[in-house]
Amino acid sequence: QVQLVESGGGLVQAGGSRRLSCAASGSIFSIDIMGWYRQAPGKQRELVAEITGGGSTNYADSVKGRFTISRDNGKNTVYLYLQMNSLQREDTAVYYCHAVVSYPLRRGYWGQGTQVTVSS
């Protein structure tokens, strides 16, 4: 079991920055890929960025050059971050932390989500 808790959401003006955090606890030794997804009203959940245990990253085209994902593998907790710069109204969504574990079975876990609202 892995527990994910996000924080850092809120209201931000267009052009501003925000940093999201996710704390992963539980069976963190089995965590493989971690990522951030988002879901805007009336739209499907989409991948924003992901990072492997080795630090390889992948970004959605819409956030490349503006968002940076990073990961801190601690002893008891894994921290996942999303630094969001040059925010646009289109970035308004609920942002979810996601973790894929590889043991004993490969499966994914979701956080509860944190709302990011970008105002013009």
CSV table of C-alpha atoms in Angstrom, one decimal:
chain,number,residue,atom,x,y,z
A,1,GLN,CA,0.0,0.0,0.0
A,2,VAL,CA,1.1,3.5,-0.8
A,3,GLN,CA,-0.5,6.7,0.4
A,4,LEU,CA,-0.2,9.9,-1.5
A,5,VAL,CA,-1.0,13.3,-0.1
A,6,GLU,CA,-0.8,16.4,-2.3
A,7,SER,CA,-0.5,20.0,-1.3
A,8,GLY,CA,0.3,23.4,-2.8
A,9,GLY,CA,-2.8,24.1,-4.8
A,10,GLY,CA,-4.6,27.4,-4.7
A,11,LEU,CA,-5.5,30.6,-6.7
A,12,VAL,CA,-2.7,32.1,-8.8
A,13,GLN,CA,-2.7,34.9,-11.4
A,14,ALA,CA,-1.9,34.2,-15.0
A,15,GLY,CA,1.8,34.4,-15.5
A,16,GLY,CA,2.5,33.4,-12.0
A,17,SER,CA,4.1,30.3,-10.4
A,18,ARG,CA,3.0,27.6,-8.1
A,19,ARG,CA,4.7,24.6,-6.6
A,20,LEU,CA,2.8,21.4,-5.9
A,21,SER,CA,4.1,18.7,-3.5
A,22,CYS,CA,3.1,15.1,-3.0
A,23,ALA,CA,4.3,13.0,-0.1
A,24,ALA,CA,4.3,9.2,-0.7
A,25,SER,CA,4.4,6.9,2.3
A,26,GLY,CA,3.9,3.2,3.0
A,27,SER,CA,5.6,0.7,0.7
A,28,ILE,CA,7.7,3.3,-1.0
A,29,PHE,CA,10.5,0.8,-1.8
A,30,SER,CA,8.3,-0.6,-4.5
A,31,ILE,CA,7.5,2.8,-6.2
A,32,ASP,CA,8.6,3.0,-9.8
A,33,ILE,CA,7.2,5.8,-11.9
A,34,MET,CA,5.6,8.9,-10.3
A,35,GLY,CA,3.7,11.5,-12.1
A,36,TRP,CA,1.3,14.4,-12.0
A,37,TYR,CA,-2.0,14.3,-13.9
A,38,ARG,CA,-4.7,16.9,-14.1
A,39,GLN,CA,-8.4,17.1,-14.8
A,40,ALA,CA,-10.2,20.2,-15.9
A,41,PRO,CA,-14.0,20.5,-15.7
A,42,GLY,CA,-15.6,18.5,-18.5
A,43,LYS,CA,-12.4,17.0,-19.6
A,44,GLN,CA,-10.6,13.7,-19.2
A,45,ARG,CA,-7.7,13.3,-16.8
A,46,GLU,CA,-4.4,13.8,-18.6
A,47,LEU,CA,-0.8,13.3,-17.9
A,48,VAL,CA,1.1,16.5,-17.1
A,49,ALA,CA,4.6,15.1,-16.3
A,50,GLU,CA,6.2,11.9,-15.0
A,51,ILE,CA,9.5,10.8,-13.6
A,52,THR,CA,11.2,7.5,-13.2
A,53,GLY,CA,13.2,6.3,-10.2
A,54,GLY,CA,16.3,7.0,-12.2
A,55,GLY,CA,15.2,10.6,-12.9
A,56,SER,CA,14.1,10.4,-16.5
A,57,THR,CA,11.3,12.7,-17.2
A,58,ASN,CA,8.4,13.1,-19.7
A,59,TYR,CA,6.2,16.1,-20.2
A,60,ALA,CA,3.0,16.9,-22.0
A,61,ASP,CA,3.6,19.2,-24.9
A,62,SER,CA,1.4,21.8,-23.4
A,63,VAL,CA,3.6,22.3,-20.3
A,64,LYS,CA,7.1,21.8,-21.8
A,65,GLY,CA,9.4,24.6,-20.9
A,66,ARG,CA,7.0,25.9,-18.2
A,67,PHE,CA,6.7,23.0,-15.7
A,68,THR,CA,9.4,21.0,-14.0
A,69,ILE,CA,8.9,17.7,-12.2
A,70,SER,CA,11.3,16.5,-9.5
A,71,ARG,CA,11.5,13.7,-7.0
A,72,ASP,CA,13.3,13.3,-3.6
A,73,ASN,CA,13.6,9.7,-2.6
A,74,GLY,CA,13.8,9.8,1.2
A,75,LYS,CA,14.2,7.0,3.7
A,76,ASN,CA,10.6,6.8,4.8
A,77,THR,CA,8.9,9.2,2.4
A,78,VAL,CA,9.2,10.0,-1.3
A,79,TYR,CA,8.5,13.5,-2.3
A,80,LEU,CA,7.3,14.5,-5.7
A,81,TYR,CA,7.2,18.1,-6.8
A,82,LEU,CA,5.8,20.0,-9.7
A,83,GLN,CA,7.1,23.5,-10.3
A,84,MET,CA,4.7,25.4,-12.5
A,85,ASN,CA,5.8,28.7,-14.1
A,86,SER,CA,4.1,31.0,-16.6
A,87,LEU,CA,0.8,29.6,-15.6
A,88,GLN,CA,-2.1,30.1,-18.0
A,89,ARG,CA,-5.9,29.9,-17.5
A,90,GLU,CA,-5.8,26.6,-19.4
A,91,ASP,CA,-3.8,25.2,-16.6
A,92,THR,CA,-6.7,25.4,-14.2
A,93,ALA,CA,-7.6,21.9,-13.1
A,94,VAL,CA,-7.4,19.5,-10.2
A,95,TYR,CA,-3.9,18.1,-10.1
A,96,TYR,CA,-3.4,14.5,-9.0
A,97,CYS,CA,-0.3,12.7,-7.8
A,98,HIS,CA,0.2,9.2,-9.2
A,99,ALA,CA,2.6,6.4,-8.3
A,100,VAL,CA,3.2,3.1,-9.9
A,101,VAL,CA,4.5,0.3,-7.8
A,102,SER,CA,6.2,-2.8,-9.1
A,103,TYR,CA,5.8,-5.2,-6.2
A,104,PRO,CA,4.0,-7.4,-5.4
A,105,LEU,CA,1.9,-6.6,-8.4
A,106,ARG,CA,2.2,-3.6,-10.7
A,107,ARG,CA,-0.5,-1.1,-10.0
A,108,GLY,CA,-1.1,2.5,-9.6
A,109,TYR,CA,-2.1,4.7,-6.7
A,110,TRP,CA,-3.8,8.2,-6.8
A,111,GLY,CA,-3.7,11.1,-4.4
A,112,GLN,CA,-6.9,13.0,-3.5
A,113,GLY,CA,-6.1,15.9,-5.8
A,114,THR,CA,-5.4,19.6,-5.3
A,115,GLN,CA,-7.1,22.4,-7.1
A,116,VAL,CA,-5.1,24.9,-9.1
A,117,THR,CA,-7.0,27.9,-10.4
A,118,VAL,CA,-5.4,30.4,-12.7
A,119,SER,CA,-7.1,33.8,-12.9
A,120,SER,CA,-6.7,36.3,-15.6
